[in-house]
Structure formats: structure tokens, C-alpha cells
Amino acid sequence: MKKLINDPADVVPEALAGIEAAHPDLRVDHANRVVHRADLPRPGKVGLVSGGGSGHEPLHGGFVGLGMLDAACAGEVFTSPVPDQVLAATKLADSGAGVLHVVKNYTGDVMNFEMAAELAESETGSRVVAVVTDDDVAVQDSTWTAGRRGVGVTVLLEKIAGAAAEQGRSLDEVAEVARRVDANGRSMGVALTSCTVPAVGHPTFELGEGEMELGVGIHGEPGRERVPLAPARDIAAMLVEPVLADLPFGRGDRVLCFVNGLGGTPLLELYVLYNEVHRILTGSGLDVARSLVGPYITSLDMAGSSVTLLRVDDELLSLWDAPVRTPALRWGV
């Protein structure tokens, strides 16, 4: 194992210290491992909170800031944050208009966010609403999931719902936008290699030189099947076709196309893949209205990619285009 770390046990707290040092507009509650905006509270604004296991950076701490999240809590690598962490993040983000929890559909995340919401409501009287993302079409149930896994749509939802909250919309209105994003988005991923958790020191699973894991999860969970390595044009079809079939998308639909890197794949290759995905989408009669390409929801050093398609309308496009200033996404400001 070759990694830019000191001690595997200190990776998460030292990374959080680095985020705080690099971004003066953010603060870190080191006791609870919560990244939050420095300008909180924001009276009258709905608070947005998310979080999950570390190892998926920039998700979630890299999306804290103007136009996205107000706070994000970091669990250990690939481990859900505990309820006390989520409670601390919720209290920090609560500016009096209620708090939206954005939760990926993994059993530990869902349970711990639910417990934290109950604690927040009993301790402070704040109203907390949760929206659970479940966009992965690869498998119905997985290692840590009842139902579909929450993956790439989470990034898009945090941006779009964050913009709605920044406009001063009510908690119910922000939650409705978030649910609409989840309902209209689908994802599928592929791994070319495994990943290595620092505390473990060896790959999470074995993958042969000539193999890919189609439908892999962001923690290295098994996908649909193990298939022979293929050119980018064929991989694009393997990822896009199940996504198009699942919603389904119709000719003339406008979509936001998100080609995500899982941590170990360079942008050069992601743009090769995006070109193939774009070709399939336009050939299917879809209007690619917006795009996002890059490593935004990763799996440590895993080589591979995922494709997320979000069906959009004028309102969702306007919210996507709205100003954002976070470590990982920044435009319009």
C-alpha cells in the first residue's frame, strides 16, 4: 500500500484539518468531525445537512458552502457517521427554518440520520425532514443496503436543493425539489480496479487484469456481473443502456449528464468516456442540457467511473445554474 498519509488511524481527522486550513470560509467541529459554513447561522434559511463515510471525497465536506450544504459530518472510512455527529451537524445548520437531511440509501446512514433527527426535534424543537437518495440501477439490494444504493444523484441533489434553500424557500419546498431530483435521476458504475482502505492495507476485492466489475458500489460492493475489460465505447453502452431503460427517458427529454470518476481514473479517460456517453444520448434523441465531468463521488483510489442522468426542466436547470461556492463546485460567484 502506497498512500500519502501519516498513520492510517489519523487519516480522517488530519484530512478534516487540511480542509479547514485550505478553505477559510469553512470551519470544522473537530470533536464531532463536522465541516460547516463559517457564516452560520443564516436566519430564515433552511439548513442542509449530509454526511457519510469518508473515502468518497469531495462528497460530502467538499460540497459545504454557498449554494450547497451548510454542514456535513464525516464517519470513518466507508463507515456511517454516528447519531451524535449528525445531531451536531443539524444543530449547526439550524437557522430557524428547519433542516433537510440528504441521506444516501445505506442501512447505517438511514438509521443514524433518523435517530439524529429524532434527537434534534426533541432537544431543540426544530423540524427535520429527510430525503433518501436511491438512484443506482445496478442492483436492488446490496451489502449495506435494503433497496437501491444512493450514489451520483446525491451530488446533483445537494447542488439543486442547496440553491433552492439559498433562495429562501421553505423546508417543504426544498424537500419537494430534492425528492424530484431523486425521482428523475438514475446511475450505474463500473470498476476497473478495487480500492484499498488505509486501515486494511490491501484491496477490498480481487479483480483480474482483464476484468471489470459492472454495477460496482462505491464501497466496493459487488455489482451485476464481472465482465471482460472493454473499450470505452462499449463501457459507455453498458452504463447508459440500463439507465435509459429504467426511468425510462423519452426522446426530446432534457438531461444533465454526470460522468463521475471513482478516484483512480484520470480526467483524460473520463472525457473519452463522456464523449461516448454523449454520442449515445444524442443518438437516442435526448437533449444534453448540462454536463458535469470529474471525480465528485469517489471510492478512495478505485479506477472506474459512473454515469448519472438527471431528467431536468426549466426550474431544475435554473437551480443547477445558480451560484455555488464550495471547495469542489464553484461558479457564478
mmCIF file of C-alpha atoms in Angstrom:
data_model
loop_
_atom_site.group_PDB
_atom_site.id
_atom_site.type_symbol
_atom_site.label_atom_id
_atom_site.label_comp_id
_atom_site.label_asym_id
_atom_site.label_seq_id
_atom_site.Cartn_x
_atom_site.Cartn_y
_atom_site.Cartn_z
ATOM 1 C CA MET A 1 0.000 0.000 0.000
ATOM 2 C CA LYS A 2 1.394 3.399 -1.046
ATOM 3 C CA LYS A 3 -0.596 6.358 0.258
ATOM 4 C CA LEU A 4 0.091 9.982 1.218
ATOM 5 C CA ILE A 5 -0.785 9.510 4.868
ATOM 6 C CA ASN A 6 0.880 9.533 8.271
ATOM 7 C CA ASP A 7 -0.905 6.948 10.406
ATOM 8 C CA PRO A 8 -3.963 5.098 8.982
ATOM 9 C CA ALA A 9 -5.791 5.775 12.256
ATOM 10 C CA ASP A 10 -5.420 9.544 11.760
ATOM 11 C CA VAL A 11 -6.459 9.877 8.118
ATOM 12 C CA VAL A 12 -9.923 11.330 8.719
ATOM 13 C CA PRO A 13 -9.092 13.950 11.411
ATOM 14 C CA GLU A 14 -5.950 15.042 9.544
ATOM 15 C CA ALA A 15 -7.878 15.396 6.279
ATOM 16 C CA LEU A 16 -10.511 17.500 8.061
ATOM 17 C CA ALA A 17 -7.748 19.710 9.446
ATOM 18 C CA GLY A 18 -6.474 20.107 5.898
ATOM 19 C CA ILE A 19 -9.912 21.128 4.615
ATOM 20 C CA GLU A 20 -10.168 23.807 7.305
ATOM 21 C CA ALA A 21 -6.662 25.084 6.590
ATOM 22 C CA ALA A 22 -7.303 25.239 2.837
ATOM 23 C CA HIS A 23 -10.731 26.905 2.934
ATOM 24 C CA PRO A 24 -11.081 29.962 5.208
ATOM 25 C CA ASP A 25 -14.835 30.173 4.567
ATOM 26 C CA LEU A 26 -15.326 26.783 6.250
ATOM 27 C CA ARG A 27 -14.977 25.642 9.830
ATOM 28 C CA VAL A 28 -14.562 22.180 11.328
ATOM 29 C CA ASP A 29 -16.042 20.940 14.592
ATOM 30 C CA HIS A 30 -13.172 18.528 15.212
ATOM 31 C CA ALA A 31 -14.810 16.808 18.187
ATOM 32 C CA ASN A 32 -17.746 15.736 16.030
ATOM 33 C CA ARG A 33 -15.956 15.746 12.664
ATOM 34 C CA VAL A 34 -18.383 18.191 11.096
ATOM 35 C CA VAL A 35 -17.454 20.555 8.256
ATOM 36 C CA HIS A 36 -19.707 23.625 8.256
ATOM 37 C CA ARG A 37 -20.039 27.074 6.776
ATOM 38 C CA ALA A 38 -18.258 29.801 8.693
ATOM 39 C CA ASP A 39 -21.189 32.196 8.247
ATOM 40 C CA LEU A 40 -23.765 30.154 10.178
ATOM 41 C CA PRO A 41 -26.431 30.763 11.295
ATOM 42 C CA ARG A 42 -28.262 32.177 8.269
ATOM 43 C CA PRO A 43 -31.567 33.406 9.733
ATOM 44 C CA GLY A 44 -34.597 32.355 7.706
ATOM 45 C CA LYS A 45 -32.669 29.874 5.567
ATOM 46 C CA VAL A 46 -33.401 26.141 5.538
ATOM 47 C CA GLY A 47 -30.318 24.229 6.649
ATOM 48 C CA LEU A 48 -28.929 21.407 4.505
ATOM 49 C CA VAL A 49 -27.019 18.588 6.170
ATOM 50 C CA SER A 50 -25.484 15.480 4.707
ATOM 51 C CA GLY A 51 -22.679 13.116 5.528
ATOM 52 C CA GLY A 52 -21.427 9.591 5.308
ATOM 53 C CA GLY A 53 -18.302 7.540 5.481
ATOM 54 C CA SER A 54 -15.037 9.157 4.481
ATOM 55 C CA GLY A 55 -13.276 7.958 1.352
ATOM 56 C CA HIS A 56 -15.793 9.455 -1.109
ATOM 57 C CA GLU A 57 -14.262 12.933 -1.242
ATOM 58 C CA PRO A 58 -15.185 15.538 -2.223
ATOM 59 C CA LEU A 59 -18.545 14.111 -1.099
ATOM 60 C CA HIS A 60 -19.677 15.455 1.382
ATOM 61 C CA GLY A 61 -17.403 18.016 3.030
ATOM 62 C CA GLY A 62 -16.244 19.374 -0.320
ATOM 63 C CA PHE A 63 -19.809 20.453 -1.063
ATOM 64 C CA VAL A 64 -20.231 22.659 2.012
ATOM 65 C CA GLY A 65 -20.651 26.333 1.201
ATOM 66 C CA LEU A 66 -22.815 28.897 -0.535
ATOM 67 C CA GLY A 67 -25.471 27.211 -2.672
ATOM 68 C CA MET A 68 -24.998 23.683 -1.358
ATOM 69 C CA LEU A 69 -24.650 22.154 2.104
ATOM 70 C CA ASP A 70 -24.485 24.031 5.376
ATOM 71 C CA ALA A 71 -22.835 21.160 7.238
ATOM 72 C CA ALA A 72 -21.521 17.666 6.567
ATOM 73 C CA CYS A 73 -20.371 15.014 9.014
ATOM 74 C CA ALA A 74 -17.590 12.545 8.249
ATOM 75 C CA GLY A 75 -17.576 8.978 9.508
ATOM 76 C CA GLU A 76 -14.545 6.747 9.449
ATOM 77 C CA VAL A 77 -13.602 5.445 6.005
ATOM 78 C CA PHE A 78 -16.644 3.711 4.476
ATOM 79 C CA THR A 79 -18.427 3.898 7.856
ATOM 80 C CA SER A 80 -21.582 5.865 8.613
ATOM 81 C CA PRO A 81 -21.305 8.844 10.970
ATOM 82 C CA VAL A 82 -22.867 8.138 14.350
ATOM 83 C CA PRO A 83 -26.081 9.902 15.504
ATOM 84 C CA ASP A 84 -24.188 12.330 17.763
ATOM 85 C CA GLN A 85 -22.214 13.593 14.761
ATOM 86 C CA VAL A 86 -25.356 14.072 12.694
ATOM 87 C CA LEU A 87 -27.041 15.808 15.636
ATOM 88 C CA ALA A 88 -24.115 18.224 15.968
ATOM 89 C CA ALA A 89 -24.261 18.998 12.233
ATOM 90 C CA THR A 90 -28.031 19.517 12.421
ATOM 91 C CA LYS A 91 -27.732 21.972 15.300
ATOM 92 C CA LEU A 92 -25.023 23.928 13.474
ATOM 93 C CA ALA A 93 -27.109 24.138 10.291
ATOM 94 C CA ASP A 94 -30.365 25.048 12.035
ATOM 95 C CA SER A 95 -31.055 28.735 11.432
ATOM 96 C CA GLY A 96 -34.696 28.591 12.470
ATOM 97 C CA ALA A 97 -36.359 27.491 9.214
ATOM 98 C CA GLY A 98 -35.863 23.747 9.654
ATOM 99 C CA VAL A 99 -33.238 21.330 8.380
ATOM 100 C CA LEU A 100 -33.152 18.982 5.403
ATOM 101 C CA HIS A 101 -31.133 15.793 5.764
ATOM 102 C CA VAL A 102 -29.753 14.401 2.496
ATOM 103 C CA VAL A 103 -29.113 10.705 3.120
ATOM 104 C CA LYS A 104 -27.659 8.075 0.797
ATOM 105 C CA ASN A 105 -29.575 4.807 0.997
ATOM 106 C CA TYR A 106 -27.244 2.701 3.107
ATOM 107 C CA THR A 107 -28.637 0.984 6.178
ATOM 108 C CA GLY A 108 -26.291 2.647 8.684
ATOM 109 C CA ASP A 109 -26.718 6.130 7.195
ATOM 110 C CA VAL A 110 -30.511 5.894 7.157
ATOM 111 C CA MET A 111 -30.714 4.597 10.737
ATOM 112 C CA ASN A 112 -28.252 7.100 12.199
ATOM 113 C CA PHE A 113 -29.774 10.106 10.435
ATOM 114 C CA GLU A 114 -33.239 9.035 11.631
ATOM 115 C CA MET A 115 -32.015 8.806 15.222
ATOM 116 C CA ALA A 116 -30.310 12.200 14.956
ATOM 117 C CA ALA A 117 -33.471 13.795 13.547
ATOM 118 C CA GLU A 118 -35.491 12.483 16.470
ATOM 119 C CA LEU A 119 -32.891 13.789 18.937
ATOM 120 C CA ALA A 120 -32.808 17.212 17.267
ATOM 121 C CA GLU A 121 -36.567 17.549 17.305
ATOM 122 C CA SER A 122 -36.804 16.534 20.974
ATOM 123 C CA GLU A 123 -33.864 18.669 22.144
ATOM 124 C CA THR A 124 -34.390 21.842 20.119
ATOM 125 C CA GLY A 125 -37.902 21.579 18.663
ATOM 126 C CA SER A 126 -36.529 22.023 15.149
ATOM 127 C CA ARG A 127 -38.262 20.386 12.251
ATOM 128 C CA VAL A 128 -36.098 17.942 10.313
ATOM 129 C CA VAL A 129 -37.066 16.327 7.009
ATOM 130 C CA ALA A 130 -35.005 13.617 5.314
ATOM 131 C CA VAL A 131 -34.696 12.811 1.622
ATOM 132 C CA VAL A 132 -33.027 9.486 0.837
ATOM 133 C CA THR A 133 -31.234 9.029 -2.490
ATOM 134 C CA ASP A 134 -31.550 5.639 -4.202
ATOM 135 C CA ASP A 135 -30.538 6.127 -7.828
ATOM 136 C CA ASP A 136 -28.249 3.132 -8.519
ATOM 137 C CA VAL A 137 -29.929 0.854 -11.073
ATOM 138 C CA ALA A 138 -27.249 -1.863 -10.797
ATOM 139 C CA VAL A 139 -28.764 -3.971 -8.027
ATOM 140 C CA GLN A 140 -31.882 -3.934 -5.872
ATOM 141 C CA ASP A 141 -30.242 -4.970 -2.588
ATOM 142 C CA SER A 142 -26.545 -4.847 -1.745
ATOM 143 C CA THR A 143 -24.052 -5.412 1.050
ATOM 144 C CA TRP A 144 -25.158 -2.455 3.184
ATOM 145 C CA THR A 145 -28.450 -1.592 1.529
ATOM 146 C CA ALA A 146 -32.111 -2.530 1.573
ATOM 147 C CA GLY A 147 -33.271 -1.305 -1.818
ATOM 148 C CA ARG A 148 -31.183 0.655 -4.271
ATOM 149 C CA ARG A 149 -27.959 2.403 -3.306
ATOM 150 C CA GLY A 150 -27.603 6.181 -3.234
ATOM 151 C CA VAL A 151 -24.792 7.327 -5.498
ATOM 152 C CA GLY A 152 -24.251 10.072 -8.129
ATOM 153 C CA VAL A 153 -27.654 11.739 -7.837
ATOM 154 C CA THR A 154 -26.637 12.738 -4.306
ATOM 155 C CA VAL A 155 -24.188 15.302 -5.705
ATOM 156 C CA LEU A 156 -26.761 16.780 -8.080
ATOM 157 C CA LEU A 157 -29.432 16.852 -5.377
ATOM 158 C CA GLU A 158 -27.176 18.669 -2.918
ATOM 159 C CA LYS A 159 -26.480 21.347 -5.531
ATOM 160 C CA ILE A 160 -30.069 21.800 -6.686
ATOM 161 C CA ALA A 161 -31.707 21.636 -3.246
ATOM 162 C CA GLY A 162 -28.954 23.862 -1.892
ATOM 163 C CA ALA A 163 -29.818 26.506 -4.476
ATOM 164 C CA ALA A 164 -33.499 26.272 -3.545
ATOM 165 C CA ALA A 165 -32.634 26.792 0.125
ATOM 166 C CA GLU A 166 -30.388 29.731 -0.762
ATOM 167 C CA GLN A 167 -33.385 31.385 -2.463
ATOM 168 C CA GLY A 168 -35.259 31.342 0.838
ATOM 169 C CA ARG A 169 -37.728 28.590 0.008
ATOM 170 C CA SER A 170 -39.495 26.780 2.849
ATOM 171 C CA LEU A 171 -38.416 23.388 4.175
ATOM 172 C CA ASP A 172 -41.327 21.644 2.431
ATOM 173 C CA GLU A 173 -40.468 23.362 -0.859
ATOM 174 C CA VAL A 174 -36.780 22.461 -0.628
ATOM 175 C CA ALA A 175 -37.667 18.856 0.244
ATOM 176 C CA GLU A 176 -40.039 18.662 -2.731
ATOM 177 C CA VAL A 177 -37.273 19.796 -5.089
ATOM 178 C CA ALA A 178 -34.912 17.239 -3.556
ATOM 179 C CA ARG A 179 -37.412 14.407 -3.982
ATOM 180 C CA ARG A 180 -37.986 15.430 -7.593
ATOM 181 C CA VAL A 181 -34.267 15.216 -8.293
ATOM 182 C CA ASP A 182 -34.028 11.749 -6.783
ATOM 183 C CA ALA A 183 -37.097 10.536 -8.673
ATOM 184 C CA ASN A 184 -35.730 11.746 -12.016
ATOM 185 C CA GLY A 185 -32.140 10.528 -11.687
ATOM 186 C CA ARG A 186 -30.528 7.152 -12.328
ATOM 187 C CA SER A 187 -26.906 5.916 -12.096
ATOM 188 C CA MET A 188 -24.685 2.968 -12.984
ATOM 189 C CA GLY A 189 -20.998 2.400 -12.273
ATOM 190 C CA VAL A 190 -18.073 0.201 -13.278
ATOM 191 C CA ALA A 191 -14.796 -0.615 -11.533
ATOM 192 C CA LEU A 192 -11.548 -1.385 -13.332
ATOM 193 C CA THR A 193 -9.689 -1.970 -10.045
ATOM 194 C CA SER A 194 -10.516 -2.376 -6.389
ATOM 195 C CA CYS A 195 -9.790 0.245 -3.736
ATOM 196 C CA THR A 196 -7.617 -0.020 -0.630
ATOM 197 C CA VAL A 197 -8.910 1.158 2.739
ATOM 198 C CA PRO A 198 -5.923 2.653 4.638
ATOM 199 C CA ALA A 199 -6.651 0.783 7.864
ATOM 200 C CA VAL A 200 -6.908 -2.528 5.992
ATOM 201 C CA GLY A 201 -3.875 -2.169 3.753
ATOM 202 C CA HIS A 202 -4.916 -4.462 0.913
ATOM 203 C CA PRO A 203 -7.519 -4.285 -1.890
ATOM 204 C CA THR A 204 -11.158 -4.682 -0.870
ATOM 205 C CA PHE A 205 -11.732 -7.280 -3.593
ATOM 206 C CA GLU A 206 -9.741 -9.030 -6.279
ATOM 207 C CA LEU A 207 -10.230 -8.145 -9.924
ATOM 208 C CA GLY A 208 -8.285 -9.834 -12.697
ATOM 209 C CA GLU A 209 -6.187 -7.892 -15.210
ATOM 210 C CA GLY A 210 -8.743 -8.477 -17.945
ATOM 211 C CA GLU A 211 -11.885 -7.984 -15.840
ATOM 212 C CA MET A 212 -14.302 -5.191 -14.845
ATOM 213 C CA GLU A 213 -16.961 -5.147 -12.121
ATOM 214 C CA LEU A 214 -20.117 -3.837 -13.796
ATOM 215 C CA GLY A 215 -22.502 -2.130 -11.383
ATOM 216 C CA VAL A 216 -19.966 -1.825 -8.554
ATOM 217 C CA GLY A 217 -20.944 0.046 -5.387
ATOM 218 C CA ILE A 218 -18.990 2.996 -4.009
ATOM 219 C CA HIS A 219 -17.649 0.868 -1.144
ATOM 220 C CA GLY A 220 -16.565 -1.939 -3.451
ATOM 221 C CA GLU A 221 -19.836 -3.846 -3.119
ATOM 222 C CA PRO A 222 -20.467 -6.426 -5.851
ATOM 223 C CA GLY A 223 -22.296 -5.237 -8.946
ATOM 224 C CA ARG A 224 -24.394 -7.008 -11.546
ATOM 225 C CA GLU A 225 -21.643 -9.111 -13.053
ATOM 226 C CA ARG A 226 -17.944 -9.409 -13.721
ATOM 227 C CA VAL A 227 -17.240 -8.925 -17.420
ATOM 228 C CA PRO A 228 -14.186 -8.761 -19.692
ATOM 229 C CA LEU A 229 -12.404 -5.413 -19.993
ATOM 230 C CA ALA A 230 -13.775 -3.481 -22.975
ATOM 231 C CA PRO A 231 -13.161 -0.252 -24.936
ATOM 232 C CA ALA A 232 -14.701 2.981 -23.636
ATOM 233 C CA ARG A 233 -17.423 2.939 -26.302
ATOM 234 C CA ASP A 234 -18.640 -0.447 -25.087
ATOM 235 C CA ILE A 235 -18.389 0.513 -21.416
ATOM 236 C CA ALA A 236 -20.456 3.632 -22.140
ATOM 237 C CA ALA A 237 -23.192 1.467 -23.621
ATOM 238 C CA MET A 238 -23.072 -0.927 -20.640
ATOM 239 C CA LEU A 239 -23.592 2.015 -18.270
ATOM 240 C CA VAL A 240 -26.066 4.117 -20.242
ATOM 241 C CA GLU A 241 -28.451 1.481 -21.554
ATOM 242 C CA PRO A 242 -29.644 0.236 -18.124
ATOM 243 C CA VAL A 243 -30.075 3.848 -17.001
ATOM 244 C CA LEU A 244 -32.159 4.791 -20.041
ATOM 245 C CA ALA A 245 -34.277 1.675 -19.682
ATOM 246 C CA ASP A 246 -35.003 2.179 -16.001
ATOM 247 C CA LEU A 247 -36.673 5.601 -15.837
ATOM 248 C CA PRO A 248 -37.392 5.479 -18.838
ATOM 249 C CA PHE A 249 -36.199 8.606 -20.646
ATOM 250 C CA GLY A 250 -38.083 9.741 -23.755
ATOM 251 C CA ARG A 251 -36.972 11.372 -26.988
ATOM 252 C CA GLY A 252 -36.650 15.118 -26.549
ATOM 253 C CA ASP A 253 -36.109 14.895 -22.781
ATOM 254 C CA ARG A 254 -33.507 17.295 -21.434
ATOM 255 C CA VAL A 255 -30.886 15.705 -19.204
ATOM 256 C CA LEU A 256 -27.969 16.639 -17.041
ATOM 257 C CA CYS A 257 -25.213 14.108 -17.756
ATOM 258 C CA PHE A 258 -22.761 13.448 -14.931
ATOM 259 C CA VAL A 259 -19.729 11.284 -15.721
ATOM 260 C CA ASN A 260 -18.031 10.652 -12.402
ATOM 261 C CA GLY A 261 -14.570 9.322 -11.632
ATOM 262 C CA LEU A 262 -14.248 6.840 -8.778
ATOM 263 C CA GLY A 263 -10.888 8.211 -7.619
ATOM 264 C CA GLY A 264 -8.217 6.438 -9.658
ATOM 265 C CA THR A 265 -9.229 7.324 -13.212
ATOM 266 C CA PRO A 266 -7.701 10.453 -14.800
ATOM 267 C CA LEU A 267 -9.786 13.186 -16.376
ATOM 268 C CA LEU A 268 -8.321 12.304 -19.763
ATOM 269 C CA GLU A 269 -10.134 8.975 -19.637
ATOM 270 C CA LEU A 270 -13.297 10.449 -18.142
ATOM 271 C CA TYR A 271 -13.610 12.803 -21.112
ATOM 272 C CA VAL A 272 -13.109 9.874 -23.504
ATOM 273 C CA LEU A 273 -15.972 8.136 -21.719
ATOM 274 C CA TYR A 274 -18.101 11.292 -21.668
ATOM 275 C CA ASN A 275 -17.719 11.635 -25.442
ATOM 276 C CA GLU A 276 -19.048 8.102 -25.913
ATOM 277 C CA VAL A 277 -21.900 8.666 -23.452
ATOM 278 C CA HIS A 278 -22.852 11.937 -25.161
ATOM 279 C CA ARG A 279 -22.882 10.177 -28.532
ATOM 280 C CA ILE A 280 -25.295 7.528 -27.223
ATOM 281 C CA LEU A 281 -27.566 10.102 -25.598
ATOM 282 C CA THR A 282 -27.862 12.363 -28.623
ATOM 283 C CA GLY A 283 -28.337 9.321 -30.825
ATOM 284 C CA SER A 284 -31.252 8.338 -28.584
ATOM 285 C CA GLY A 285 -32.890 11.720 -29.103
ATOM 286 C CA LEU A 286 -32.028 13.212 -25.727
ATOM 287 C CA ASP A 287 -31.014 16.838 -25.280
ATOM 288 C CA VAL A 288 -27.901 17.021 -23.089
ATOM 289 C CA ALA A 289 -28.653 20.360 -21.468
ATOM 290 C CA ARG A 290 -25.867 20.329 -18.865
ATOM 291 C CA SER A 291 -22.861 18.195 -18.002
ATOM 292 C CA LEU A 292 -20.545 17.502 -15.097
ATOM 293 C CA VAL A 293 -17.316 15.521 -15.536
ATOM 294 C CA GLY A 294 -14.853 14.692 -12.779
ATOM 295 C CA PRO A 295 -14.230 12.790 -9.536
ATOM 296 C CA TYR A 296 -17.040 14.067 -7.317
ATOM 297 C CA ILE A 297 -18.201 10.901 -5.508
ATOM 298 C CA THR A 298 -15.213 8.613 -5.234
ATOM 299 C CA SER A 299 -14.203 5.303 -3.743
ATOM 300 C CA LEU A 300 -10.702 6.094 -2.489
ATOM 301 C CA ASP A 301 -8.271 5.010 -5.236
ATOM 302 C CA MET A 302 -10.639 2.830 -7.264
ATOM 303 C CA ALA A 303 -10.203 3.106 -11.022
ATOM 304 C CA GLY A 304 -13.547 3.324 -12.754
ATOM 305 C CA SER A 305 -16.474 5.581 -13.427
ATOM 306 C CA SER A 306 -20.181 6.021 -13.005
ATOM 307 C CA VAL A 307 -22.754 7.690 -15.217
ATOM 308 C CA THR A 308 -25.701 9.597 -13.766
ATOM 309 C CA LEU A 309 -28.514 11.008 -15.856
ATOM 310 C CA LEU A 310 -30.960 13.511 -14.400
ATOM 311 C CA ARG A 311 -34.073 14.489 -16.340
ATOM 312 C CA VAL A 312 -34.422 18.250 -15.951
ATOM 313 C CA ASP A 313 -36.910 21.030 -16.593
ATOM 314 C CA ASP A 314 -36.536 24.809 -16.579
ATOM 315 C CA GLU A 315 -36.736 25.039 -12.786
ATOM 316 C CA LEU A 316 -34.125 22.351 -12.124
ATOM 317 C CA LEU A 317 -31.793 23.865 -14.734
ATOM 318 C CA SER A 318 -32.164 27.289 -13.148
ATOM 319 C CA LEU A 319 -31.314 25.859 -9.734
ATOM 320 C CA TRP A 320 -28.341 23.965 -11.173
ATOM 321 C CA ASP A 321 -27.025 27.158 -12.780
ATOM 322 C CA ALA A 322 -27.473 29.210 -9.587
ATOM 323 C CA PRO A 323 -24.275 30.461 -7.885
ATOM 324 C CA VAL A 324 -22.285 27.974 -5.832
ATOM 325 C CA ARG A 325 -19.079 28.368 -3.852
ATOM 326 C CA THR A 326 -17.709 25.196 -2.302
ATOM 327 C CA PRO A 327 -14.305 23.516 -2.394
ATOM 328 C CA ALA A 328 -15.438 21.152 -5.161
ATOM 329 C CA LEU A 329 -18.046 23.108 -7.160
ATOM 330 C CA ARG A 330 -17.780 26.814 -7.846
ATOM 331 C CA TRP A 331 -19.465 29.023 -10.419
ATOM 332 C CA GLY A 332 -21.479 32.218 -10.666
ATOM 333 C CA VAL A 333 -19.676 33.960 -7.779
#
